[in-house]
Every structure is written in C-alpha cells, then in structure tokens.
Amino acid sequence: MTKVVNYISEAFEELKTNVTWPEWAEVQRLTIIVAVFSVVFALLTWGVDELFAKSIAGFFNWLKS
C-alpha cells in the first residue's frame, strides 16, 4: 500500500512542477475547435449513413420489381 501512496504522491508532484499547463484562453479556443469538429464529423457520418440507407433501400426495391 505504501508503494501506491508513494506513486500517487510523486505523480501529483510531477504535475505541479514539471507540466506546462496551457492558458485558459487557449483551452477555451481548442475546446471550441474540438466541439465544432465533432458536430461536423457527426453530420457527415449521418449524411453518409442516410446515403447508404437510401441506396440499399432503392436496390432492394429494384430487386422486388
């Protein structure tokens, strides 16, 4: 158990002293970029899914007739 506590203690010390944290403005800017990219990617995925669904439905309707 002492090793786990020592590891966690050293990890927190590393985060405090050796990690360079970004400025708040940069965090906000990058968060907005990620959110916009996520929405665009979701819309593109939805569009491709709809395209394939309609083409497969059309193919099976063509086979029926």
mmCIF file of C-alpha atoms in Angstrom:
data_model
loop_
_atom_site.group_PDB
_atom_site.id
_atom_site.type_symbol
_atom_site.label_atom_id
_atom_site.label_comp_id
_atom_site.label_asym_id
_atom_site.label_seq_id
_atom_site.Cartn_x
_atom_site.Cartn_y
_atom_site.Cartn_z
ATOM 1 C CA MET A 1 0.000 0.000 0.000
ATOM 2 C CA THR A 2 2.920 2.321 0.669
ATOM 3 C CA LYS A 3 4.060 1.984 -2.938
ATOM 4 C CA VAL A 4 0.651 3.102 -4.224
ATOM 5 C CA VAL A 5 0.581 6.132 -1.937
ATOM 6 C CA ASN A 6 4.155 6.989 -2.903
ATOM 7 C CA TYR A 7 3.312 6.666 -6.621
ATOM 8 C CA ILE A 8 0.273 8.948 -6.311
ATOM 9 C CA SER A 9 2.262 11.468 -4.300
ATOM 10 C CA GLU A 10 5.045 11.537 -6.891
ATOM 11 C CA ALA A 11 2.532 11.830 -9.725
ATOM 12 C CA PHE A 12 0.909 14.901 -8.159
ATOM 13 C CA GLU A 13 4.331 16.444 -7.534
ATOM 14 C CA GLU A 14 5.226 15.855 -11.187
ATOM 15 C CA LEU A 15 2.011 17.548 -12.300
ATOM 16 C CA LYS A 16 2.706 20.572 -10.090
ATOM 17 C CA THR A 17 6.336 21.111 -11.011
ATOM 18 C CA ASN A 18 7.100 19.723 -14.473
ATOM 19 C CA VAL A 19 3.903 20.039 -16.503
ATOM 20 C CA THR A 20 3.313 23.178 -18.543
ATOM 21 C CA TRP A 21 -0.394 23.942 -18.401
ATOM 22 C CA PRO A 22 -2.000 25.959 -21.235
ATOM 23 C CA GLU A 23 -3.557 29.354 -20.677
ATOM 24 C CA TRP A 24 -7.320 29.482 -20.083
ATOM 25 C CA ALA A 25 -7.916 31.329 -23.383
ATOM 26 C CA GLU A 26 -6.109 28.599 -25.312
ATOM 27 C CA VAL A 27 -8.130 25.899 -23.540
ATOM 28 C CA GLN A 28 -11.370 27.657 -24.500
ATOM 29 C CA ARG A 29 -10.263 28.114 -28.121
ATOM 30 C CA LEU A 30 -9.222 24.480 -28.510
ATOM 31 C CA THR A 31 -12.419 23.265 -26.829
ATOM 32 C CA ILE A 32 -14.497 25.214 -29.345
ATOM 33 C CA ILE A 33 -12.461 23.768 -32.221
ATOM 34 C CA VAL A 34 -12.989 20.220 -30.931
ATOM 35 C CA ALA A 35 -16.732 20.823 -30.424
ATOM 36 C CA VAL A 36 -17.170 22.241 -33.937
ATOM 37 C CA PHE A 37 -15.171 19.399 -35.480
ATOM 38 C CA SER A 38 -17.255 16.859 -33.533
ATOM 39 C CA VAL A 39 -20.521 18.347 -34.795
ATOM 40 C CA VAL A 40 -19.261 18.489 -38.398
ATOM 41 C CA PHE A 41 -17.988 14.912 -38.213
ATOM 42 C CA ALA A 42 -21.304 13.728 -36.724
ATOM 43 C CA LEU A 43 -23.249 15.446 -39.508
ATOM 44 C CA LEU A 44 -21.000 13.917 -42.178
ATOM 45 C CA THR A 45 -21.403 10.478 -40.619
ATOM 46 C CA TRP A 46 -25.178 10.925 -40.531
ATOM 47 C CA GLY A 47 -25.190 12.038 -44.172
ATOM 48 C CA VAL A 48 -23.172 9.038 -45.346
ATOM 49 C CA ASP A 49 -25.409 6.732 -43.300
ATOM 50 C CA GLU A 50 -28.540 8.227 -44.889
ATOM 51 C CA LEU A 51 -26.999 7.941 -48.357
ATOM 52 C CA PHE A 52 -26.179 4.261 -47.874
ATOM 53 C CA ALA A 53 -29.579 3.525 -46.301
ATOM 54 C CA LYS A 54 -31.413 5.090 -49.247
ATOM 55 C CA SER A 55 -29.213 3.392 -51.825
ATOM 56 C CA ILE A 56 -29.674 -0.024 -50.201
ATOM 57 C CA ALA A 57 -33.441 0.528 -49.910
ATOM 58 C CA GLY A 58 -33.529 1.552 -53.577
ATOM 59 C CA PHE A 59 -31.546 -1.522 -54.554
ATOM 60 C CA PHE A 60 -33.950 -3.858 -52.746
ATOM 61 C CA ASN A 61 -36.964 -2.048 -54.208
ATOM 62 C CA TRP A 62 -35.408 -2.522 -57.666
ATOM 63 C CA LEU A 63 -34.956 -6.256 -56.929
ATOM 64 C CA LYS A 64 -38.634 -6.569 -55.909
ATOM 65 C CA SER A 65 -39.920 -5.161 -59.171
#
